[in-house]
Amino acid sequence: MYVKSLHLKNFRNYDEQSLTFDEKTNVFQGNNAQGKTNLLEALYLFSMGKSFRTHTDTELIRFGEDYLKAELLFCDKNREHTLEIIVLKERKKQIKINGVTISRLSELMGHLNVVLFYPEELGLVKEGPGVRRRFMDVAISQLRPGYYHTLGRYHRVLDQRNKLIKKIKLSGSDALVDTLSVWNEQLVSYGIELMGYRQEFMKRLGILAEKAHFEASGEKLTLDYKPWFETKEAFLEKLASGLPRELEQGYTLYGPHREDFGIYINGAEAKVFGSQGQQRSAVVSLKLAQADLLFEEYGEYPVLLLDDIMSELDQNRRAYLAGKIPGKQVFITCTELDSALPEGKLFTVSKGRAVLQ
């Protein structure tokens, strides 16, 4: 799988830009705040239908303009494909796959697969559970588009249940308490499905991550995920017994939206006992395992997006990551070239303009 070309109109600080790419290595070099990461953001947008930097699509529109249009041509093992995204202010974004408009983001998942490495994700080990849940959600959505659809339904039900809990807390109405059962049934149904997806994914990811980490460091990496509930009955019982505490807090306290997974190096919790180098190695191992898992699933490697990640790693870890790049298409942003990188196309980026060298 590789991206052949990208065309942007009014995207971030790009007025209009057309680029064709090398099937292997593509480097965007330039000073900070010139638009390097914006190019990776555009590529990511075609994979997940949303940015990894903002939840608001209109923020992607160039300042002073009313719309953006992005077009991409990529190849998988079967054929060429076209993707098109249009974002207009105060209107729902439009996505086309091979000229056909889709109605749900889940229909986009699994077409162009990318794995993103960027500095903020180096906190995957040391930050809070939300970062690790987001990692699971993104990675599983690429493997199982149905997961993304179910996740959206779960969060819509969760939002309605939270609103009802707040109303009950303020009013003390027993009649409103009785209506919770409808939302409980839906929350449990979608929640159990999500946890089943996560359990399968984490088991497969753990095997590949352990292998990658041992190759890189000689240390043993272990992932520990246990779903909150194994059965619908256990989930429903917890919602019933935990309601007084939920009413006190004012929101739903139990379910996959509160889950986490543990990361251990040589049996010790990496978040607590791992050095910064060990934590970063663990993140690289997780990301490489994610790429390997996509290869297992689709029979071709995803596109790798490396946003200034080389500068965040020490020499040994840079060398290891660079050694895993051959055979895959990779897009790399940097302020200075790294001698460890394989040859390919080099673009210099300045003031929202990328020029092939």
mmCIF file of C-alpha atoms in Angstrom:
data_model
loop_
_atom_site.group_PDB
_atom_site.id
_atom_site.type_symbol
_atom_site.label_atom_id
_atom_site.label_comp_id
_atom_site.label_asym_id
_atom_site.label_seq_id
_atom_site.Cartn_x
_atom_site.Cartn_y
_atom_site.Cartn_z
ATOM 1 C CA MET A 1 0.000 0.000 0.000
ATOM 2 C CA TYR A 2 1.347 3.414 -0.910
ATOM 3 C CA VAL A 3 0.179 6.958 -1.609
ATOM 4 C CA LYS A 4 0.908 8.192 -5.136
ATOM 5 C CA SER A 5 -0.220 11.812 -4.956
ATOM 6 C CA LEU A 6 -1.900 14.450 -2.813
ATOM 7 C CA HIS A 7 -3.644 17.673 -3.804
ATOM 8 C CA LEU A 8 -4.620 20.286 -1.222
ATOM 9 C CA LYS A 9 -6.711 23.423 -1.581
ATOM 10 C CA ASN A 10 -7.105 25.773 1.429
ATOM 11 C CA PHE A 11 -5.806 23.169 3.884
ATOM 12 C CA ARG A 12 -4.236 24.714 6.997
ATOM 13 C CA ASN A 13 -1.499 27.073 5.722
ATOM 14 C CA TYR A 14 -1.524 25.598 2.204
ATOM 15 C CA ASP A 15 -3.172 27.717 -0.464
ATOM 16 C CA GLU A 16 -2.884 25.095 -3.174
ATOM 17 C CA GLN A 17 -0.360 22.279 -3.428
ATOM 18 C CA SER A 18 0.040 19.154 -5.551
ATOM 19 C CA LEU A 19 2.616 16.518 -4.633
ATOM 20 C CA THR A 20 3.636 13.146 -6.052
ATOM 21 C CA PHE A 21 5.480 10.728 -3.798
ATOM 22 C CA ASP A 22 8.107 8.029 -3.759
ATOM 23 C CA GLU A 23 6.738 4.549 -3.134
ATOM 24 C CA LYS A 24 9.127 4.189 -0.178
ATOM 25 C CA THR A 25 10.693 7.181 1.603
ATOM 26 C CA ASN A 26 9.434 10.777 1.576
ATOM 27 C CA VAL A 27 11.019 13.403 3.796
ATOM 28 C CA PHE A 28 9.569 16.839 4.599
ATOM 29 C CA GLN A 29 12.378 19.026 5.915
ATOM 30 C CA GLY A 30 12.079 22.576 7.213
ATOM 31 C CA ASN A 31 11.980 24.847 10.228
ATOM 32 C CA ASN A 32 9.214 24.577 12.790
ATOM 33 C CA ALA A 33 5.748 26.047 12.079
ATOM 34 C CA GLN A 34 6.184 25.954 8.289
ATOM 35 C CA GLY A 35 3.600 23.264 7.492
ATOM 36 C CA LYS A 36 5.427 19.921 7.669
ATOM 37 C CA THR A 37 3.033 18.340 10.159
ATOM 38 C CA ASN A 38 0.076 19.715 8.191
ATOM 39 C CA LEU A 39 1.013 17.384 5.328
ATOM 40 C CA LEU A 40 1.002 14.350 7.625
ATOM 41 C CA GLU A 41 -2.297 15.572 9.071
ATOM 42 C CA ALA A 42 -3.781 15.612 5.579
ATOM 43 C CA LEU A 43 -2.623 12.040 4.919
ATOM 44 C CA TYR A 44 -4.011 10.903 8.284
ATOM 45 C CA LEU A 45 -7.332 12.578 7.471
ATOM 46 C CA PHE A 46 -7.802 10.219 4.533
ATOM 47 C CA SER A 47 -7.294 7.200 6.787
ATOM 48 C CA MET A 48 -9.449 8.081 9.805
ATOM 49 C CA GLY A 49 -11.678 10.837 8.433
ATOM 50 C CA LYS A 50 -10.527 13.199 11.155
ATOM 51 C CA SER A 51 -7.416 15.015 12.322
ATOM 52 C CA PHE A 52 -5.087 13.766 15.052
ATOM 53 C CA ARG A 53 -4.632 17.381 16.233
ATOM 54 C CA THR A 54 -8.175 18.781 16.474
ATOM 55 C CA HIS A 55 -11.756 17.561 16.830
ATOM 56 C CA THR A 56 -13.083 20.504 14.814
ATOM 57 C CA ASP A 57 -12.963 20.028 11.041
ATOM 58 C CA THR A 58 -13.345 23.728 10.267
ATOM 59 C CA GLU A 59 -10.014 24.419 11.987
ATOM 60 C CA LEU A 60 -8.408 22.686 9.015
ATOM 61 C CA ILE A 61 -9.682 25.354 6.617
ATOM 62 C CA ARG A 62 -7.091 27.956 5.640
ATOM 63 C CA PHE A 63 -7.607 31.238 7.497
ATOM 64 C CA GLY A 64 -9.897 33.580 5.590
ATOM 65 C CA GLU A 65 -11.331 30.854 3.330
ATOM 66 C CA ASP A 66 -14.735 29.161 3.393
ATOM 67 C CA TYR A 67 -13.806 25.617 2.442
ATOM 68 C CA LEU A 68 -11.037 23.106 1.923
ATOM 69 C CA LYS A 69 -10.682 20.361 -0.624
ATOM 70 C CA ALA A 70 -8.216 17.496 -0.424
ATOM 71 C CA GLU A 71 -7.688 14.736 -2.980
ATOM 72 C CA LEU A 72 -5.523 11.664 -2.712
ATOM 73 C CA LEU A 73 -4.542 8.822 -5.026
ATOM 74 C CA PHE A 74 -3.252 5.598 -3.485
ATOM 75 C CA CYS A 75 -2.608 2.015 -4.498
ATOM 76 C CA ASP A 76 -3.258 -1.179 -2.630
ATOM 77 C CA LYS A 77 -2.432 -4.694 -3.824
ATOM 78 C CA ASN A 78 -5.516 -4.729 -6.029
ATOM 79 C CA ARG A 79 -5.839 -1.341 -7.775
ATOM 80 C CA GLU A 80 -5.617 2.432 -7.652
ATOM 81 C CA HIS A 81 -8.120 4.314 -5.491
ATOM 82 C CA THR A 82 -9.166 7.944 -5.224
ATOM 83 C CA LEU A 83 -10.252 9.668 -2.036
ATOM 84 C CA GLU A 84 -11.718 13.160 -1.781
ATOM 85 C CA ILE A 85 -12.638 15.233 1.267
ATOM 86 C CA ILE A 86 -14.418 18.585 1.228
ATOM 87 C CA VAL A 87 -15.000 20.613 4.379
ATOM 88 C CA LEU A 88 -17.251 23.677 4.309
ATOM 89 C CA LYS A 89 -18.021 25.950 7.220
ATOM 90 C CA GLU A 90 -21.314 25.138 8.972
ATOM 91 C CA ARG A 91 -21.875 22.030 6.826
ATOM 92 C CA LYS A 92 -21.099 18.354 7.242
ATOM 93 C CA LYS A 93 -17.889 17.292 5.532
ATOM 94 C CA GLN A 94 -18.179 15.250 2.366
ATOM 95 C CA ILE A 95 -16.040 12.174 1.734
ATOM 96 C CA LYS A 96 -15.870 10.287 -1.555
ATOM 97 C CA ILE A 97 -14.245 6.921 -2.193
ATOM 98 C CA ASN A 98 -13.604 6.298 -5.879
ATOM 99 C CA GLY A 99 -16.125 9.010 -6.696
ATOM 100 C CA VAL A 100 -18.889 7.636 -4.444
ATOM 101 C CA THR A 101 -20.013 9.709 -1.447
ATOM 102 C CA ILE A 102 -20.092 7.791 1.842
ATOM 103 C CA SER A 103 -22.555 8.478 4.639
ATOM 104 C CA ARG A 104 -20.599 7.131 7.624
ATOM 105 C CA LEU A 105 -16.956 7.447 8.655
ATOM 106 C CA SER A 106 -16.828 3.728 9.382
ATOM 107 C CA GLU A 107 -17.081 3.171 5.599
ATOM 108 C CA LEU A 108 -13.702 4.898 5.206
ATOM 109 C CA MET A 109 -11.888 2.674 7.701
ATOM 110 C CA GLY A 110 -9.624 0.019 6.244
ATOM 111 C CA HIS A 111 -9.127 1.692 2.857
ATOM 112 C CA LEU A 112 -5.927 3.707 3.407
ATOM 113 C CA ASN A 113 -4.229 2.379 6.528
ATOM 114 C CA VAL A 114 -1.633 4.539 8.248
ATOM 115 C CA VAL A 115 0.296 4.265 11.497
ATOM 116 C CA LEU A 116 1.232 7.585 13.039
ATOM 117 C CA PHE A 117 4.288 8.248 15.216
ATOM 118 C CA TYR A 118 4.334 11.725 16.727
ATOM 119 C CA PRO A 119 5.911 13.273 19.837
ATOM 120 C CA GLU A 120 2.688 13.575 21.847
ATOM 121 C CA GLU A 121 2.207 9.808 21.564
ATOM 122 C CA LEU A 122 5.450 9.198 23.400
ATOM 123 C CA GLY A 123 3.212 9.814 26.400
ATOM 124 C CA LEU A 124 1.298 6.633 25.585
ATOM 125 C CA VAL A 125 3.041 4.905 28.494
ATOM 126 C CA LYS A 126 3.268 7.664 31.094
ATOM 127 C CA GLU A 127 0.060 9.639 30.500
ATOM 128 C CA GLY A 128 -3.442 8.832 31.709
ATOM 129 C CA PRO A 129 -5.824 6.087 30.517
ATOM 130 C CA GLY A 130 -7.476 8.314 27.891
ATOM 131 C CA VAL A 131 -4.336 8.258 25.736
ATOM 132 C CA ARG A 132 -4.224 4.470 25.749
ATOM 133 C CA ARG A 133 -7.963 4.168 25.053
ATOM 134 C CA ARG A 134 -7.533 6.458 22.055
ATOM 135 C CA PHE A 135 -4.696 4.243 20.812
ATOM 136 C CA MET A 136 -6.951 1.189 21.042
ATOM 137 C CA ASP A 137 -9.878 2.976 19.383
ATOM 138 C CA VAL A 138 -7.843 4.170 16.397
ATOM 139 C CA ALA A 139 -5.970 0.899 15.884
ATOM 140 C CA ILE A 140 -9.031 -1.346 16.199
ATOM 141 C CA SER A 141 -11.115 0.881 13.910
ATOM 142 C CA GLN A 142 -8.605 0.264 11.109
ATOM 143 C CA LEU A 143 -8.783 -3.482 11.638
ATOM 144 C CA ARG A 144 -12.500 -3.716 12.343
ATOM 145 C CA PRO A 145 -14.553 -0.865 10.838
ATOM 146 C CA GLY A 146 -17.592 -2.163 12.732
ATOM 147 C CA TYR A 147 -15.806 -1.235 15.955
ATOM 148 C CA TYR A 148 -15.813 2.450 15.021
ATOM 149 C CA HIS A 149 -19.546 2.311 14.285
ATOM 150 C CA THR A 150 -20.278 0.598 17.604
ATOM 151 C CA LEU A 151 -18.005 3.043 19.458
ATOM 152 C CA GLY A 152 -20.012 5.961 18.088
ATOM 153 C CA ARG A 153 -23.282 4.366 19.177
ATOM 154 C CA TYR A 154 -21.882 3.606 22.621
ATOM 155 C CA HIS A 155 -20.819 7.210 23.166
ATOM 156 C CA ARG A 156 -24.186 8.547 22.007
ATOM 157 C CA VAL A 157 -25.938 6.308 24.539
ATOM 158 C CA LEU A 158 -23.372 7.254 27.183
ATOM 159 C CA ASP A 159 -24.062 10.941 26.562
ATOM 160 C CA GLN A 160 -27.822 10.438 26.956
ATOM 161 C CA ARG A 161 -27.348 8.368 30.104
ATOM 162 C CA ASN A 162 -25.074 11.021 31.627
ATOM 163 C CA LYS A 163 -27.662 13.729 30.909
ATOM 164 C CA LEU A 164 -30.339 11.622 32.586
ATOM 165 C CA ILE A 165 -28.137 10.981 35.634
ATOM 166 C CA LYS A 166 -27.632 14.729 36.026
ATOM 167 C CA LYS A 167 -31.392 15.313 35.811
ATOM 168 C CA ILE A 168 -32.037 12.655 38.458
ATOM 169 C CA LYS A 169 -29.362 14.161 40.694
ATOM 170 C CA LEU A 170 -30.984 17.585 40.471
ATOM 171 C CA SER A 171 -34.613 16.468 40.708
ATOM 172 C CA GLY A 172 -34.468 13.311 42.819
ATOM 173 C CA SER A 173 -37.270 11.884 40.660
ATOM 174 C CA ASP A 174 -37.943 8.149 41.068
ATOM 175 C CA ALA A 175 -39.811 8.161 37.755
ATOM 176 C CA LEU A 176 -36.650 9.258 35.960
ATOM 177 C CA VAL A 177 -34.669 6.501 37.713
ATOM 178 C CA ASP A 178 -37.018 3.926 36.167
ATOM 179 C CA THR A 179 -36.182 5.198 32.652
ATOM 180 C CA LEU A 180 -32.483 4.476 33.213
ATOM 181 C CA SER A 181 -33.054 0.784 32.441
ATOM 182 C CA VAL A 182 -33.593 1.557 28.749
ATOM 183 C CA TRP A 183 -30.237 3.309 28.501
ATOM 184 C CA ASN A 184 -28.561 0.644 30.653
ATOM 185 C CA GLU A 185 -29.569 -2.109 28.232
ATOM 186 C CA GLN A 186 -28.168 -0.229 25.237
ATOM 187 C CA LEU A 187 -24.989 0.807 27.053
ATOM 188 C CA VAL A 188 -24.327 -2.777 28.080
ATOM 189 C CA SER A 189 -25.066 -4.191 24.632
ATOM 190 C CA TYR A 190 -22.644 -1.862 22.859
ATOM 191 C CA GLY A 191 -20.148 -1.945 25.723
ATOM 192 C CA ILE A 192 -19.794 -5.730 25.754
ATOM 193 C CA GLU A 193 -19.249 -5.671 21.992
ATOM 194 C CA LEU A 194 -16.487 -3.045 22.344
ATOM 195 C CA MET A 195 -14.735 -4.982 25.091
ATOM 196 C CA GLY A 196 -14.811 -8.132 22.973
ATOM 197 C CA TYR A 197 -13.085 -6.281 20.135
ATOM 198 C CA ARG A 198 -10.507 -4.872 22.548
ATOM 199 C CA GLN A 199 -9.724 -8.228 24.109
ATOM 200 C CA GLU A 200 -9.033 -9.836 20.730
ATOM 201 C CA PHE A 201 -6.934 -6.860 19.577
ATOM 202 C CA MET A 202 -4.821 -6.595 22.726
ATOM 203 C CA LYS A 203 -4.055 -10.305 22.694
ATOM 204 C CA ARG A 204 -2.778 -10.158 19.111
ATOM 205 C CA LEU A 205 -0.983 -6.837 19.631
ATOM 206 C CA GLY A 206 0.741 -8.111 22.766
ATOM 207 C CA ILE A 207 2.397 -10.997 20.901
ATOM 208 C CA LEU A 208 3.756 -8.727 18.170
ATOM 209 C CA ALA A 209 4.792 -5.941 20.558
ATOM 210 C CA GLU A 210 6.713 -8.399 22.755
ATOM 211 C CA LYS A 211 8.628 -9.628 19.696
ATOM 212 C CA ALA A 212 9.417 -6.099 18.438
ATOM 213 C CA HIS A 213 10.538 -4.890 21.840
ATOM 214 C CA PHE A 214 12.845 -7.834 22.436
ATOM 215 C CA GLU A 215 14.479 -7.260 19.038
ATOM 216 C CA ALA A 216 15.058 -3.596 19.897
ATOM 217 C CA SER A 217 16.173 -3.848 23.511
ATOM 218 C CA GLY A 218 16.495 -7.446 24.672
ATOM 219 C CA GLU A 219 13.844 -6.685 27.319
ATOM 220 C CA LYS A 220 10.459 -8.315 27.766
ATOM 221 C CA LEU A 221 7.409 -6.143 27.079
ATOM 222 C CA THR A 222 4.034 -7.329 28.354
ATOM 223 C CA LEU A 223 0.594 -5.795 27.770
ATOM 224 C CA ASP A 224 -2.151 -6.408 30.306
ATOM 225 C CA TYR A 225 -5.745 -5.737 29.272
ATOM 226 C CA LYS A 226 -8.698 -7.151 31.162
ATOM 227 C CA PRO A 227 -12.222 -6.071 30.184
ATOM 228 C CA TRP A 228 -14.207 -4.576 33.016
ATOM 229 C CA PHE A 229 -17.009 -7.069 32.432
ATOM 230 C CA GLU A 230 -17.069 -10.481 30.803
ATOM 231 C CA THR A 231 -20.865 -10.741 30.596
ATOM 232 C CA LYS A 232 -23.865 -8.501 30.079
ATOM 233 C CA GLU A 233 -25.274 -9.680 33.406
ATOM 234 C CA ALA A 234 -22.190 -8.544 35.333
ATOM 235 C CA PHE A 235 -22.242 -5.161 33.591
ATOM 236 C CA LEU A 236 -25.967 -4.630 34.336
ATOM 237 C CA GLU A 237 -25.497 -5.654 37.957
ATOM 238 C CA LYS A 238 -22.696 -3.133 38.382
ATOM 239 C CA LEU A 239 -24.783 -0.339 36.873
ATOM 240 C CA ALA A 240 -27.546 -1.164 39.329
ATOM 241 C CA SER A 241 -25.363 -1.447 42.436
ATOM 242 C CA GLY A 242 -23.226 1.543 41.477
ATOM 243 C CA LEU A 243 -26.085 3.933 40.783
ATOM 244 C CA PRO A 244 -25.883 5.750 44.158
ATOM 245 C CA ARG A 245 -22.229 6.573 43.519
ATOM 246 C CA GLU A 246 -23.004 7.643 39.946
ATOM 247 C CA LEU A 247 -25.753 9.947 41.165
ATOM 248 C CA GLU A 248 -23.299 11.435 43.638
ATOM 249 C CA GLN A 249 -20.681 12.024 40.921
ATOM 250 C CA GLY A 250 -23.175 13.024 38.223
ATOM 251 C CA TYR A 251 -21.988 10.742 35.394
ATOM 252 C CA THR A 252 -21.476 7.105 34.329
ATOM 253 C CA LEU A 253 -18.606 5.499 36.207
ATOM 254 C CA TYR A 254 -18.558 1.999 34.743
ATOM 255 C CA GLY A 255 -17.875 0.728 31.246
ATOM 256 C CA PRO A 256 -15.319 0.655 28.418
ATOM 257 C CA HIS A 257 -15.082 4.458 28.371
ATOM 258 C CA ARG A 258 -13.142 4.123 31.652
ATOM 259 C CA GLU A 259 -10.876 1.227 30.703
ATOM 260 C CA ASP A 260 -7.097 1.095 30.567
ATOM 261 C CA PHE A 261 -4.341 -1.409 29.876
ATOM 262 C CA GLY A 262 -1.035 -1.973 31.605
ATOM 263 C CA ILE A 263 2.418 -1.871 29.987
ATOM 264 C CA TYR A 264 5.187 -3.817 31.733
ATOM 265 C CA ILE A 265 8.907 -4.136 31.025
ATOM 266 C CA ASN A 266 10.623 -7.143 32.600
ATOM 267 C CA GLY A 267 7.613 -7.502 34.888
ATOM 268 C CA ALA A 268 7.696 -3.915 36.233
ATOM 269 C CA GLU A 269 5.079 -1.316 35.360
ATOM 270 C CA ALA A 270 6.702 0.896 32.723
ATOM 271 C CA LYS A 271 4.671 3.968 33.720
ATOM 272 C CA VAL A 272 6.093 3.877 37.247
ATOM 273 C CA PHE A 273 9.474 2.190 36.982
ATOM 274 C CA GLY A 274 10.529 2.607 33.339
ATOM 275 C CA SER A 275 13.161 5.151 32.338
ATOM 276 C CA GLN A 276 12.280 7.695 29.668
ATOM 277 C CA GLY A 277 14.241 5.653 27.150
ATOM 278 C CA GLN A 278 12.412 2.458 28.101
ATOM 279 C CA GLN A 279 9.040 4.184 27.887
ATOM 280 C CA ARG A 280 9.820 5.535 24.425
ATOM 281 C CA SER A 281 11.046 2.131 23.275
ATOM 282 C CA ALA A 282 7.756 0.652 24.448
ATOM 283 C CA VAL A 283 5.794 3.183 22.381
ATOM 284 C CA VAL A 284 7.862 2.426 19.267
ATOM 285 C CA SER A 285 7.265 -1.294 19.852
ATOM 286 C CA LEU A 286 3.505 -0.754 20.166
ATOM 287 C CA LYS A 287 3.405 1.258 16.951
ATOM 288 C CA LEU A 288 5.479 -1.253 15.005
ATOM 289 C CA ALA A 289 3.247 -4.019 16.338
ATOM 290 C CA GLN A 290 0.222 -2.052 15.134
ATOM 291 C CA ALA A 291 1.767 -1.922 11.644
ATOM 292 C CA ASP A 292 2.548 -5.657 11.730
ATOM 293 C CA LEU A 293 -1.005 -6.424 12.807
ATOM 294 C CA LEU A 294 -2.392 -4.468 9.857
ATOM 295 C CA PHE A 295 -0.056 -6.469 7.606
ATOM 296 C CA GLU A 296 -1.394 -9.713 9.102
ATOM 297 C CA GLU A 297 -4.949 -8.556 8.468
ATOM 298 C CA TYR A 298 -4.667 -7.038 4.975
ATOM 299 C CA GLY A 299 -1.558 -8.639 3.513
ATOM 300 C CA GLU A 300 0.219 -5.303 3.004
ATOM 301 C CA TYR A 301 1.925 -2.815 5.268
ATOM 302 C CA PRO A 302 0.267 0.460 6.211
ATOM 303 C CA VAL A 303 1.805 3.817 5.372
ATOM 304 C CA LEU A 304 4.020 5.090 8.212
ATOM 305 C CA LEU A 305 3.814 8.749 9.269
ATOM 306 C CA LEU A 306 6.761 9.886 11.429
ATOM 307 C CA ASP A 307 6.273 13.414 12.717
ATOM 308 C CA ASP A 308 9.642 14.662 14.007
ATOM 309 C CA ILE A 309 9.937 11.424 15.946
ATOM 310 C CA MET A 310 13.609 10.787 15.164
ATOM 311 C CA SER A 311 14.712 13.841 17.145
ATOM 312 C CA GLU A 312 12.875 12.456 20.182
ATOM 313 C CA LEU A 313 14.766 9.133 20.201
ATOM 314 C CA ASP A 314 18.345 8.332 21.086
ATOM 315 C CA GLN A 315 20.773 7.010 18.479
ATOM 316 C CA ASN A 316 20.144 3.313 19.105
ATOM 317 C CA ARG A 317 16.363 3.681 18.949
ATOM 318 C CA ARG A 318 16.599 5.843 15.807
ATOM 319 C CA ALA A 319 18.737 3.178 14.162
ATOM 320 C CA TYR A 320 16.285 0.437 15.134
ATOM 321 C CA LEU A 321 13.266 2.341 13.826
ATOM 322 C CA ALA A 322 15.091 3.238 10.605
ATOM 323 C CA GLY A 323 15.877 -0.445 10.152
ATOM 324 C CA LYS A 324 12.155 -1.268 10.215
ATOM 325 C CA ILE A 325 11.291 1.239 7.477
ATOM 326 C CA PRO A 326 12.516 -0.600 4.345
ATOM 327 C CA GLY A 327 9.660 -2.308 2.523
ATOM 328 C CA LYS A 328 7.114 0.248 3.699
ATOM 329 C CA GLN A 329 6.135 3.692 2.463
ATOM 330 C CA VAL A 330 7.095 6.280 5.044
ATOM 331 C CA PHE A 331 6.566 10.024 5.387
ATOM 332 C CA ILE A 332 8.990 11.741 7.737
ATOM 333 C CA THR A 333 9.104 15.322 8.999
ATOM 334 C CA CYS A 334 12.329 16.736 10.376
ATOM 335 C CA THR A 335 14.254 19.962 10.846
ATOM 336 C CA GLU A 336 17.560 18.252 10.013
ATOM 337 C CA LEU A 337 18.258 15.191 7.880
ATOM 338 C CA ASP A 338 19.172 11.964 9.666
ATOM 339 C CA SER A 339 21.906 9.851 8.080
ATOM 340 C CA ALA A 340 20.085 6.699 9.190
ATOM 341 C CA LEU A 341 17.167 7.382 6.841
ATOM 342 C CA PRO A 342 17.003 5.521 3.531
ATOM 343 C CA GLU A 343 17.114 7.485 0.295
ATOM 344 C CA GLY A 344 13.914 8.701 -1.328
ATOM 345 C CA LYS A 345 12.223 11.980 -2.166
ATOM 346 C CA LEU A 346 13.172 15.080 -0.195
ATOM 347 C CA PHE A 347 10.812 18.045 0.034
ATOM 348 C CA THR A 348 11.759 21.307 1.697
ATOM 349 C CA VAL A 349 8.824 23.022 3.394
ATOM 350 C CA SER A 350 8.586 26.760 4.000
ATOM 351 C CA LYS A 351 5.578 29.013 4.612
ATOM 352 C CA GLY A 352 3.015 26.483 3.467
ATOM 353 C CA ARG A 353 4.857 25.360 0.373
ATOM 354 C CA ALA A 354 6.594 22.006 -0.210
ATOM 355 C CA VAL A 355 9.245 21.911 -2.950
ATOM 356 C CA LEU A 356 10.886 18.747 -4.282
ATOM 357 C CA GLN A 357 14.700 18.916 -4.096
#
